[in-house]
Coordinates of C-alpha atoms in Angstrom, one line a residue:
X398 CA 15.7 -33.4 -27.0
X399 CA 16.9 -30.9 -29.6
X400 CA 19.5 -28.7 -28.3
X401 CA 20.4 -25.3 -27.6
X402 CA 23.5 -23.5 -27.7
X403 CA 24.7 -21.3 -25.3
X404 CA 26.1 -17.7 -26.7
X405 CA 29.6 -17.6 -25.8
X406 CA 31.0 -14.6 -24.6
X407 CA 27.9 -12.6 -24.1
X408 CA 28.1 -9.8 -21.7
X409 CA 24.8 -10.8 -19.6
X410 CA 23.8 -14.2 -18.4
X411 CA 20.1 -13.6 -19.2
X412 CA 19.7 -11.2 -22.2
X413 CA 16.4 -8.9 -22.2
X414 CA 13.8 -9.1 -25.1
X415 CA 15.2 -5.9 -26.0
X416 CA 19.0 -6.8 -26.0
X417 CA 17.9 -9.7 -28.7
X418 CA 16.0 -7.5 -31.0
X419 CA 18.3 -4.4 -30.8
X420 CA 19.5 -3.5 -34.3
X421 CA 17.2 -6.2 -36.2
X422 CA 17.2 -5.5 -39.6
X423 CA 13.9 -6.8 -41.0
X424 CA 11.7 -6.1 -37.4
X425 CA 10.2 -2.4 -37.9
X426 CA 8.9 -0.4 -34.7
X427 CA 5.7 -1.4 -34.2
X428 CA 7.1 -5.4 -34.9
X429 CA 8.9 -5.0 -32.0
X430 CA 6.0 -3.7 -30.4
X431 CA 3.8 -6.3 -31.3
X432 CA 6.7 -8.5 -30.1
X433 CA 6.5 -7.0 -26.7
X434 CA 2.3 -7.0 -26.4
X435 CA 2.8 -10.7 -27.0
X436 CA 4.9 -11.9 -24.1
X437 CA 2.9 -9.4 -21.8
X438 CA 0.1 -11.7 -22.4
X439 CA 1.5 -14.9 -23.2
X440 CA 1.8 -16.2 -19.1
X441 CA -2.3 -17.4 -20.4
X442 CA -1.0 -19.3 -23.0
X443 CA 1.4 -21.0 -21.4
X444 CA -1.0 -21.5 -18.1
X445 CA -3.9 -22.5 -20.6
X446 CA -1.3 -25.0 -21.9
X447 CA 0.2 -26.5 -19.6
X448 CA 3.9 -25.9 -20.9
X449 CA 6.8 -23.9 -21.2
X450 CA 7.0 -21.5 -23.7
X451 CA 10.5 -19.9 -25.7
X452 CA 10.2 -17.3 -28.5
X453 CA 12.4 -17.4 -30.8
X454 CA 13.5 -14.5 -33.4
X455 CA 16.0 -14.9 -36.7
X456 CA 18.5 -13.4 -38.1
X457 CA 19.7 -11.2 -34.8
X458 CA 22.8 -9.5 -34.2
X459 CA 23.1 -12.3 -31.4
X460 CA 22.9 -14.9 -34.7
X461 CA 22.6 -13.7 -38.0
X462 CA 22.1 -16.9 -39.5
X463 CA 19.9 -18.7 -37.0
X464 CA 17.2 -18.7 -34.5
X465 CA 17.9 -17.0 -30.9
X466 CA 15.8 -17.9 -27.7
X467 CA 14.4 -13.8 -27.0
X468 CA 12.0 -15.0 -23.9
X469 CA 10.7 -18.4 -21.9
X470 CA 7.8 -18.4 -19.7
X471 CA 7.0 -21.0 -17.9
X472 CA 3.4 -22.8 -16.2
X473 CA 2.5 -21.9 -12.6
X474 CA -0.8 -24.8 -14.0
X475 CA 1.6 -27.8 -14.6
X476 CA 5.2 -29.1 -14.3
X477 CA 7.8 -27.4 -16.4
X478 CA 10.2 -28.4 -18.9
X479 CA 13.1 -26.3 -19.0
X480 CA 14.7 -25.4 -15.2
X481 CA 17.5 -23.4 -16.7
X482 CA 17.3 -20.2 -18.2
X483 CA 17.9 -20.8 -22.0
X484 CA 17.3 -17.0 -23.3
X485 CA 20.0 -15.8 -25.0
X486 CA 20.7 -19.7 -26.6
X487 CA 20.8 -20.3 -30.3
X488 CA 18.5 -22.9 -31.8
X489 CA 20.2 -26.7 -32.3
X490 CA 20.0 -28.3 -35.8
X491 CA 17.1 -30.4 -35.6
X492 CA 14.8 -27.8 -33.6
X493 CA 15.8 -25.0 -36.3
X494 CA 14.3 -27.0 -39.0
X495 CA 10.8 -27.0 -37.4
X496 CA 11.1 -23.4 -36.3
X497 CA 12.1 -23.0 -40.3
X498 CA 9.5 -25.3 -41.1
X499 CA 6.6 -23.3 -38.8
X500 CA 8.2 -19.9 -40.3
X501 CA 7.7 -21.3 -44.0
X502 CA 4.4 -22.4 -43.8
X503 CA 2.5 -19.5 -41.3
X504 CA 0.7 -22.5 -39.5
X505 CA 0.8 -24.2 -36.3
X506 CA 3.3 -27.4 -36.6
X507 CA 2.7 -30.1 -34.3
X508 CA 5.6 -32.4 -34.0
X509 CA 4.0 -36.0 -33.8
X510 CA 7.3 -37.8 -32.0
X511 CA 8.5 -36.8 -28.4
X512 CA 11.8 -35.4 -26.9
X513 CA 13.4 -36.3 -23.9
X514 CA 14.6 -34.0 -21.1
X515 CA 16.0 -35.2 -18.5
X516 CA 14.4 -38.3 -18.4
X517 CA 10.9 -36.8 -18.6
X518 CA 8.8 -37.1 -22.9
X519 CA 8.1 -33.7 -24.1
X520 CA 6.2 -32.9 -26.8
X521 CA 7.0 -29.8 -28.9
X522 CA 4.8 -27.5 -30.9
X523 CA 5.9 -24.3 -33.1
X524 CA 3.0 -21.4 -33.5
X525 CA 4.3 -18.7 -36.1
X526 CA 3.5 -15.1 -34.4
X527 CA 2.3 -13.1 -37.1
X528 CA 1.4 -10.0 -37.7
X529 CA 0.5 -7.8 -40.8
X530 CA 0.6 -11.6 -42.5
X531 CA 4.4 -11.9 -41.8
X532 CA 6.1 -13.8 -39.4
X533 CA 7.8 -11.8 -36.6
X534 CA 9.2 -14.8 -34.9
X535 CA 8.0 -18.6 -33.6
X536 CA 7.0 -19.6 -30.3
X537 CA 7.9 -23.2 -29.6
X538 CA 5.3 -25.0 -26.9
X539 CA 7.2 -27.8 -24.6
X540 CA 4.6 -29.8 -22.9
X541 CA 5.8 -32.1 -20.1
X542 CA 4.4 -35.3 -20.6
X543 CA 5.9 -37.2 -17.4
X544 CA 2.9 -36.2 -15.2
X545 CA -0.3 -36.8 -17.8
X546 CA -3.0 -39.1 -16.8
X547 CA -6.8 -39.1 -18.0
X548 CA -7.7 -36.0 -18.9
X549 CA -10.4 -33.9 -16.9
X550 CA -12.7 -31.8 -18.1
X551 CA -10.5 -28.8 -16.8
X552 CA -7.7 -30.3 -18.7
X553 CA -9.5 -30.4 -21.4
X554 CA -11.1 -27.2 -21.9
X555 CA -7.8 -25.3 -21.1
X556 CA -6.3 -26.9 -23.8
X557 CA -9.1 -26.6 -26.4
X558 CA -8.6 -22.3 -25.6
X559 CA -4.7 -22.7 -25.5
X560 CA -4.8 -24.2 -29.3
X561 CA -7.4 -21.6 -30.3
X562 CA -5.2 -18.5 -29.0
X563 CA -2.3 -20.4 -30.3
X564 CA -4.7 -19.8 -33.8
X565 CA -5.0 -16.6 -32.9
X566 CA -1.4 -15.9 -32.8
X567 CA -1.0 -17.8 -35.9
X568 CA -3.0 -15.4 -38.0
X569 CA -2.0 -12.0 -36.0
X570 CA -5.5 -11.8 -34.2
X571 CA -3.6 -11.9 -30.9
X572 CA -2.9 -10.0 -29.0
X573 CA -5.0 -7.2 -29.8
X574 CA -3.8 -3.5 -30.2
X575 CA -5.5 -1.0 -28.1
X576 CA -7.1 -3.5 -25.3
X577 CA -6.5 -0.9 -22.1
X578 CA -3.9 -1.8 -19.3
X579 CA -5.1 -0.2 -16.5
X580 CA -6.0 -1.6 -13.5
X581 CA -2.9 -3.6 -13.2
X582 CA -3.3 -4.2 -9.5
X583 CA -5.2 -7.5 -9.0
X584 CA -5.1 -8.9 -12.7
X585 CA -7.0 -12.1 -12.7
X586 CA -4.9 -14.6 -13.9
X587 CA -5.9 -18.6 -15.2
X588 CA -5.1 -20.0 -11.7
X589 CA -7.7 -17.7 -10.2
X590 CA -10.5 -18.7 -12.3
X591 CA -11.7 -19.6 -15.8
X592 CA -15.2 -19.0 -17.4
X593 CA -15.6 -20.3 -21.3
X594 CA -18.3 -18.4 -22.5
X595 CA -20.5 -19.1 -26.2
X596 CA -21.0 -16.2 -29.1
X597 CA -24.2 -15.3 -26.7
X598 CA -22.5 -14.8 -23.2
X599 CA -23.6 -18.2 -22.2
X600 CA -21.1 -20.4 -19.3
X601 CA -19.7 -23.2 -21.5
X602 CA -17.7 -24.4 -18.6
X603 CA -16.2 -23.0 -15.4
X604 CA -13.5 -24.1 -13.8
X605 CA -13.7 -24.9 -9.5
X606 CA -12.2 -21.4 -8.8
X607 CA -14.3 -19.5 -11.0
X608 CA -17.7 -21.2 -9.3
X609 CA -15.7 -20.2 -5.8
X610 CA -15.7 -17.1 -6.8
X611 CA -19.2 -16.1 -8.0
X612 CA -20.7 -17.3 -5.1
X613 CA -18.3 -15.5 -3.3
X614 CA -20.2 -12.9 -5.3
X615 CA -23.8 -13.8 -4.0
X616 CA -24.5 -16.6 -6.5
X617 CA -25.7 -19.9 -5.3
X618 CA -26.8 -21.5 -8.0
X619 CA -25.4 -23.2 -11.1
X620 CA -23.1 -21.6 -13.5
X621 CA -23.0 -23.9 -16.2
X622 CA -26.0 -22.9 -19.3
X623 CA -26.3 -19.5 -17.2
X624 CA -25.7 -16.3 -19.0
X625 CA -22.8 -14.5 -17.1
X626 CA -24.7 -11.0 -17.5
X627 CA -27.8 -12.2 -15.9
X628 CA -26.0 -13.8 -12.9
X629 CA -23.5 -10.3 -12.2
X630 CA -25.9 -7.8 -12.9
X631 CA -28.6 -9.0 -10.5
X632 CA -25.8 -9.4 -7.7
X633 CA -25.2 -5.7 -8.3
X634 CA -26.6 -2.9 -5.2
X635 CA -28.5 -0.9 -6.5
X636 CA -26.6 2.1 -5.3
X637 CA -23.3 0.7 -6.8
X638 CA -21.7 2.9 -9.5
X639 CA -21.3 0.4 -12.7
X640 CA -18.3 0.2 -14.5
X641 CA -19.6 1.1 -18.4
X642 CA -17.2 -1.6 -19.9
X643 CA -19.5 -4.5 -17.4
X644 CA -21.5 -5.1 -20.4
X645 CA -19.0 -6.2 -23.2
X646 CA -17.1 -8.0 -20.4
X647 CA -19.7 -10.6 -19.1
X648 CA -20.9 -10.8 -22.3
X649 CA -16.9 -11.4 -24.0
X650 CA -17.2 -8.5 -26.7
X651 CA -14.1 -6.4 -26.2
X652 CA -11.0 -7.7 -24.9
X653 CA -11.3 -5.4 -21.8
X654 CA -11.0 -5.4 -17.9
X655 CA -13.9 -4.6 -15.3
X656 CA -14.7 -5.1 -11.9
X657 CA -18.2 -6.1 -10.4
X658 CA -18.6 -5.4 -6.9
X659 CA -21.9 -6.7 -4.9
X660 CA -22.5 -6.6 -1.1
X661 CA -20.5 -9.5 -0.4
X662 CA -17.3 -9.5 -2.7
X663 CA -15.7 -8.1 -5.2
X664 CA -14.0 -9.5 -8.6
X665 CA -12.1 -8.4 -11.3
X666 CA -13.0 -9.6 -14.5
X667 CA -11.0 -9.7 -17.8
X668 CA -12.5 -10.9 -21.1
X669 CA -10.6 -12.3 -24.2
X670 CA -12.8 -12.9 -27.1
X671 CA -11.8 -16.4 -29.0
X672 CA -11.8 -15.8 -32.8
X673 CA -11.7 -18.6 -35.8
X674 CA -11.2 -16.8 -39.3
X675 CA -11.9 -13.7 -38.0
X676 CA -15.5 -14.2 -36.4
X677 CA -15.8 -14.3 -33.1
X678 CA -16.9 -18.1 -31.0
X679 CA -17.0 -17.1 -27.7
X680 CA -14.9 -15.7 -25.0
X681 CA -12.8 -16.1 -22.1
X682 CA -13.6 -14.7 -19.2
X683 CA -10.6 -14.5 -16.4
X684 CA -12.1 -14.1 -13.1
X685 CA -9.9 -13.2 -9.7
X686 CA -11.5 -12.2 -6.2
X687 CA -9.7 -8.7 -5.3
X688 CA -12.6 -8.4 -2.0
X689 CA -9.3 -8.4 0.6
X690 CA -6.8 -6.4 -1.8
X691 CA -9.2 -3.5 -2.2
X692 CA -10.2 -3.5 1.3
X693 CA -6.5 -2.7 2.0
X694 CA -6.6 -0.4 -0.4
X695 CA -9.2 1.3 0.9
X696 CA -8.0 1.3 4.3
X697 CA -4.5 3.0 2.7
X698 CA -6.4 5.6 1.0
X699 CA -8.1 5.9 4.6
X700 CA -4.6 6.2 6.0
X701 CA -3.1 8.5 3.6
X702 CA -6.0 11.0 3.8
X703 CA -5.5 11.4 7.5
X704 CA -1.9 11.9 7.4
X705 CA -2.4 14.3 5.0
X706 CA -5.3 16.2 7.5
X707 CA -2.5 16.0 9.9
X708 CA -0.1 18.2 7.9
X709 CA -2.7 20.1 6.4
X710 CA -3.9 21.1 9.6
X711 CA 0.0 21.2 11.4
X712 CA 1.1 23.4 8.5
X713 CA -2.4 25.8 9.2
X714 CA -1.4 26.0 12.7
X715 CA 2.1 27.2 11.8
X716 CA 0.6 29.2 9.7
X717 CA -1.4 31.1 12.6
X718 CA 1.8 31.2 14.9
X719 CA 3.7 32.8 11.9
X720 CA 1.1 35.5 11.9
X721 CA 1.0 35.6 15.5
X722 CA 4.8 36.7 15.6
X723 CA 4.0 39.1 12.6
X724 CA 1.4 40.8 14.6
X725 CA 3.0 40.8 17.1
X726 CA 6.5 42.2 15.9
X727 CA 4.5 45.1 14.7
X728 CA 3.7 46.6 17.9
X729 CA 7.3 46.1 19.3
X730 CA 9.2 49.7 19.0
X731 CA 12.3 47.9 19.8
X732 CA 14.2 47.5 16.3
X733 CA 16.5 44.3 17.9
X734 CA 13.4 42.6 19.0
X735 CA 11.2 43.7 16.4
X736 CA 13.8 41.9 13.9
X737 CA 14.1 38.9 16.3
X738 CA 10.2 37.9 15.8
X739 CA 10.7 38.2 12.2
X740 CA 13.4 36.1 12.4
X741 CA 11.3 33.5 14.3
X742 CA 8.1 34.3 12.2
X743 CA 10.1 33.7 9.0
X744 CA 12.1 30.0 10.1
X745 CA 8.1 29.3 11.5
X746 CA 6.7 30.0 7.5
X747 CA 9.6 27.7 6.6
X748 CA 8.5 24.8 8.4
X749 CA 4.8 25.3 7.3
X750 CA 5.9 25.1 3.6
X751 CA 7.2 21.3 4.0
X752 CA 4.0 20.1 5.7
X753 CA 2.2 22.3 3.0
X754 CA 4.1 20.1 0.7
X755 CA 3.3 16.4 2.6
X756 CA -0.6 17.7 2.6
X757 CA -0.8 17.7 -0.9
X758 CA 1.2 14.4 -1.6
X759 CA -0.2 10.5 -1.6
X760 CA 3.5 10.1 -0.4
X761 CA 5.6 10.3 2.8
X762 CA 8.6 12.3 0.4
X763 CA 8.7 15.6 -0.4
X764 CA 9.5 17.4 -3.7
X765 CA 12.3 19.8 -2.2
X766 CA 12.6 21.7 -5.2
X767 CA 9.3 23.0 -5.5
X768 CA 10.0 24.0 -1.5
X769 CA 13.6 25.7 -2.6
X770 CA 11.7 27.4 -5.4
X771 CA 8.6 29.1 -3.2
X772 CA 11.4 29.8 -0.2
X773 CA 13.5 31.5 -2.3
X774 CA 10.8 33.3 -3.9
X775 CA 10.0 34.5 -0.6
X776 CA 13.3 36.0 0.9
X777 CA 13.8 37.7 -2.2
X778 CA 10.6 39.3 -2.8
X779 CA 10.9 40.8 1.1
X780 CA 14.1 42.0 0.2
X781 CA 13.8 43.5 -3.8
X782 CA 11.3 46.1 -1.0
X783 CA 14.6 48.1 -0.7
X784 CA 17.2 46.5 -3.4
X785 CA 17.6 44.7 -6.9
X786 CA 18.0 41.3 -5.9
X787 CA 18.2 38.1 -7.7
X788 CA 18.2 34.5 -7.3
X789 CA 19.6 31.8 -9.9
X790 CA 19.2 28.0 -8.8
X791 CA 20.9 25.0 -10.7
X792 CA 20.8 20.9 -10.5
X793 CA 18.1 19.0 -8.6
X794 CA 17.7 18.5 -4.7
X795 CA 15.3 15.8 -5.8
X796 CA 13.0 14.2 -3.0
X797 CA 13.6 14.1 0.3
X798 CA 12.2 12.6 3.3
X799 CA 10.1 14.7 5.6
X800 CA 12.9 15.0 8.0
X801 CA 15.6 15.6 6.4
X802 CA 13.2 18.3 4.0
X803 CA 12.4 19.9 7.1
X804 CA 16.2 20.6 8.5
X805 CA 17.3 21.6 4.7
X806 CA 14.6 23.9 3.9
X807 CA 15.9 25.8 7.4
X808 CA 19.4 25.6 6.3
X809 CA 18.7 26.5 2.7
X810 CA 16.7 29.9 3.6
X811 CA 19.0 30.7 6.7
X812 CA 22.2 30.7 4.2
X813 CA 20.2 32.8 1.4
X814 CA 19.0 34.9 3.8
X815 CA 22.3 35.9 5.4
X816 CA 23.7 35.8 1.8
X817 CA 21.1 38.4 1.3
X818 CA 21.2 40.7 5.0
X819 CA 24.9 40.7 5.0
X820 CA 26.5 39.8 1.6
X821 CA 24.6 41.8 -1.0
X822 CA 22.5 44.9 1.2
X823 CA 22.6 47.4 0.1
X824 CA 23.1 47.7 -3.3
X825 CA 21.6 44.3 -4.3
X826 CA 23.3 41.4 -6.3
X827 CA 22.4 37.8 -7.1
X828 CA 22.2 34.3 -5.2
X829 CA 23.0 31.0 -6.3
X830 CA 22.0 27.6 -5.2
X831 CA 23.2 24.9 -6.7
X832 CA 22.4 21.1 -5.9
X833 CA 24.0 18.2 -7.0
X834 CA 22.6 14.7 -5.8
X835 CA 24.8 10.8 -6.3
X836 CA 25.0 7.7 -4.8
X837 CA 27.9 6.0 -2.9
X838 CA 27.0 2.1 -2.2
X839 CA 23.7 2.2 0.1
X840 CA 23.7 6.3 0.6
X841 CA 22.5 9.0 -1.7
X842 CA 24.5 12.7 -1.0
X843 CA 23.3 15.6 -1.7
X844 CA 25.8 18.6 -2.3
X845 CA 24.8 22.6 -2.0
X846 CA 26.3 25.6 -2.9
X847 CA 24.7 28.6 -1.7
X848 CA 27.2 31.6 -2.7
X849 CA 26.7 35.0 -3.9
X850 CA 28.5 38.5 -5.5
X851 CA 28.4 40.5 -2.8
X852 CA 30.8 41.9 -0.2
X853 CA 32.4 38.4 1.4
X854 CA 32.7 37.3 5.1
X855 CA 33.4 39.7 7.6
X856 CA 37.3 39.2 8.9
X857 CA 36.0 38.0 12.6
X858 CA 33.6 35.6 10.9
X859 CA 33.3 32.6 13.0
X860 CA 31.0 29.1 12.0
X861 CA 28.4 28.4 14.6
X862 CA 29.1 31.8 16.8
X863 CA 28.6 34.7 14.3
X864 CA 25.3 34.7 14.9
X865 CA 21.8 32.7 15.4
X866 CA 21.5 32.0 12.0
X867 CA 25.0 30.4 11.4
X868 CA 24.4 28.2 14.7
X869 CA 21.0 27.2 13.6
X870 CA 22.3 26.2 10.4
X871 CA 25.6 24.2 12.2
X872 CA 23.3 22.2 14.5
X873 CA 20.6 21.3 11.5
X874 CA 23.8 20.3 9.7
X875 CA 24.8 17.8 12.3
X876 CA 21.4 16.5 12.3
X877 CA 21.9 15.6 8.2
X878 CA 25.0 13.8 9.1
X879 CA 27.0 16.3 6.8
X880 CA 29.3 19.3 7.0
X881 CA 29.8 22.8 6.0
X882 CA 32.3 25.4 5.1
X883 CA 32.2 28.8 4.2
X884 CA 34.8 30.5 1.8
X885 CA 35.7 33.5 -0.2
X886 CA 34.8 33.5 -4.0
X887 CA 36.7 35.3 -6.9
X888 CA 36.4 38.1 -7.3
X889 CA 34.3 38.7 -4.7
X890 CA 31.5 37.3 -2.5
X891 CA 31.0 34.1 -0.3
X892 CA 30.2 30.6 -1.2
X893 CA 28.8 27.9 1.5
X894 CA 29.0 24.1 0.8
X895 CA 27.0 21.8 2.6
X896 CA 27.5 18.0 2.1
X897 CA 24.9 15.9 3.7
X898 CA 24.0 11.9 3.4
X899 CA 20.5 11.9 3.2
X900 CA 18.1 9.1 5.1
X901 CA 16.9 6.3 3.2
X902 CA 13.2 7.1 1.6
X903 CA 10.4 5.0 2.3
X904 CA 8.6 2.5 0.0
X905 CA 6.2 4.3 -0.3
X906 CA 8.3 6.7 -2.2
X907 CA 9.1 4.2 -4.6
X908 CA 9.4 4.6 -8.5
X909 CA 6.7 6.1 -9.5
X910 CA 4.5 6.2 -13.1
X911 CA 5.4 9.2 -15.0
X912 CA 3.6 11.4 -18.1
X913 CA 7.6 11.4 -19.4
X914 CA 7.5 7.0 -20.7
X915 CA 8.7 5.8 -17.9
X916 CA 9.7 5.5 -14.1
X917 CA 10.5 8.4 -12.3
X918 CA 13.2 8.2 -9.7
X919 CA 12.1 9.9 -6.9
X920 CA 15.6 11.0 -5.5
X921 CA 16.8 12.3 -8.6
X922 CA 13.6 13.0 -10.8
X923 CA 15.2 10.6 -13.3
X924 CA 13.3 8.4 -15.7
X925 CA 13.5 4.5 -16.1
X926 CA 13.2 2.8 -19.2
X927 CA 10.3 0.0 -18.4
X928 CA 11.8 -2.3 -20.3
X929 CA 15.2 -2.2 -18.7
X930 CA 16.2 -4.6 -16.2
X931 CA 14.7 -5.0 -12.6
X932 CA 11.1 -3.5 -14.4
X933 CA 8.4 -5.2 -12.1
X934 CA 4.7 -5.1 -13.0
X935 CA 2.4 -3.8 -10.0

């Protein structure tokens, strides 16, 4: 078997895609690009095929002089070649002369004599991946020969469409720019079913789990000589809403994803045309039953939407028991009571903003900045009714979970609100909030500074027994597992630190897709490169 040379010294065991092409001088932008549309896709060719797969690029930073393995994918169809991870390896002497040779002439090179690998005959192929009509890089096919018998007419087919996509790649007619990648959830893949269709939309061949599936469907009789349109269309309900890319689908026009639902199952459907010298001679057609994973999706969406009724309708009730105190604070002469039921009316509108926050989320986590930002907004509009006050906030609280929103939003708007009562009436001022959120082992922190320019703490100024608001805030603060202290500032005013270690958020709350490129972290509103390690594909 040829060989391959570990990198020695290399910082990772298993270098990314992106850690071998870094700095390349000859692959522009949009290679790269191409380079990383390919091994999104290439998991068919290598099912299709039968065999492990390794790309290899030249002239890296990793090996300016020879050929580096950049990726290896391997066939959940057959057995495998390679059980070691061999990215990152530079190219022996006798397999860099075929990759040379495959470079050099832009053409599929079969090699007619077999390897051994650990006791098992491989046979090796080299399939230039071109684009533009130069060669990016070469993609070396290792087919496990230990396990072949007579080939069936499954065998057989999947290797006829491996060799033409390997074609494909040959001449940069795959993978195709601008085929859409939605829909991710529930991609069919080759062991899920396989439909070979002719230039008209005609079944060539189906493979066992493709016929499974369209009966499945509501189809009962045979596939084979039976245009794939015909057979999905007149499954359809009548009162089911059509997806408008069903027809180039089925038919293997556009290389584009669909679903077909009918009263008994549903299947996703993605289509690959098959192209020889730029015409088109048929299709493939990947076919996966999704009936189970949207029911569950359904039943989630089912679920969310009723816990978001819930807070809806707990922050509307709130709501009502806010105005209740307000109405009813009016009407008391005393000024001490009157300014108690405010008090309550106020913490009561607080509360109501977090589950107006959960209502309007898919997600059991709470943005707490956009709570910080209307709470604030609040206090200081009630008091600017009688003095020039301000509010500056800095850093990011980022998301919380429910509980832990709830028992900082309290603490939050009872320290800016004494900051504004006792620290800055009358005359007016400004408030700070700052936020700063990191991560010790397991626990994320979260660290705020509520201060402001006014007059400073009162000399008999005791935490937890100066008045309700200082205990309220003392016992919420026991509740996030943190601390606080109150100080003086310089030259004047009073600064409260809070540190609390914040609960763990759920799944549910996971990274998330953002408009931004990326993932966004939803404790610290970061983003996440995609292609960075630990990116998974949902």
């Amino acid at each position: 078997m040829r060989g391959a040379t570990r990198l020695a010294g290399y910082a990772r065991p298993v270098p990314t895609l992106n850690d071998v092409l870094v700095g390349h001088p000859s692959l522009a932008a949009t290679d790269v690009d191409w380079l990383h549309l390919l091994v999104g896709d290439w998991q068919i060719l290598s099912d299709l095929s039968f065999a492990d797969l390794v790309l290899w690029v030249r002239g890296t930073t990793l090996a300016a002089d020879g050929w580096v393995a950049a990726m290896h994918v391997r066939p959940n169809t057959g057995p495998l070649v390679f059980f070691d991870d061999i990215v990152g390896s530079v190219a022996g002497a006798g397999r860099q002369a075929l990759l040379d040779l495959c470079a050099s002439r832009a053409r599929v090179i079969r090699d007619q004599g077999l390897q051994w690998r650990d006791d098992a005959p491989v046979r090796e192929d080299a399939i230039p991946v071109v684009r533009a009509g130069r060669v990016l890089a070469v993609i070396t096919r290792h087919s496990n020969l230990a396990a072949m018998r007579s080939p069936s007419r499954l065998e057989l087919t999947y290797r006829g469409i491996a060799d033409t996509l390997a074609r494909m790649i040959a001449s940069g007619e795959f993978p195709t720019l601008g085929a859409p990648t939605g829909l991710r959830r529930g991609a069919p893949r080759v062991g899920d079913g396989v439909l070979r269709l002719d230039v008209e939309g005609v079944v060539m061949y189906a493979s066992p789990n493709a016929i499974s599936a369209l009966h499945r469907l509501g189809h009962h009789g045979d596939i084979d000589g039976v245009s794939l349109s015909e057979v999905t269309t007149a499954l359809i309900p009548d009162y089911t809403q059509v997806d408008e890319a069903l027809a180039v689908v089925v038919t293997g026009r556009a290389p584009w994803r669909t679903e077909v639902e009918s009263r008994f199952a549903t299947l996703s459907l993605r289509a690959i045309p098959l192209t020889e010298g730029g015409a088109r001679i048929g299709a493939l057609v990947l076919v996966r039953d999704v009936s189970e994973l949207r029911r569950r999706e359904r039943e989630l969406l089912t679920k969310d939407a009723t816990i978001r009724e819930i807070h809806h309708r707990v922050k509307n009730n709130l709501q009502t028991v806010a105005a209740l105190l307000r109405l009813q604070s009016r009407r008391v002469a005393d000024e001490h009571a009157r300014s108690a039921l405010q008090e309550a009316e106020r913490r009561v509108a607080t509360i109501a903003l977090v589950h107006d926050t959960l209502s309007r989320t898919l997600d059991e986590v709470v943005d707490f900045d956009e709570i910080v930002a209307r709470a604030l907004n609040a206090v200081v509009e009630v008091a600017n009714q009688d003095d020039d006050i301000s509010w500056r906030r800095t850093g990011r609280f980022g998301h919380l979970t429910p509980d832990d929103a709830t028992s900082m939003a309290m603490i939050v708007t009872e320290l800016v609100h004494n900051a504004v009562e006792h620290g800055l009436r009358p005359g007016g001022g400004v408030v700070t909030v700052d936020a700063h959120r990191e991560r010790h082992g397991d626990d994320d922190y979260l660290t705020v500074v509520v201060g402001d320019d006014g007059a400073g703490l009162p000399a008999d100024f005791r935490p937890g027994g100066s008045g309700l608001g200082t205990q309220i805030v003392s016992a919420l603060v026991q509740d996030l597992r943190g601390e606080i202290t109150w100080r003086a500032r310089e030259p004047r005013g009073t600064e409260a630190r809070l540190q609390a270690r914040l609960r763990r958020l759920p799944a549910t709350g996971g990274w998330r897709d953002s408009a931004a490129g990326g993932l966004r972290d939803p404790a610290t509103g970061g983003l996440r490169d995609p292609g960075s390690a630990g990116w998974r594909d949902q």
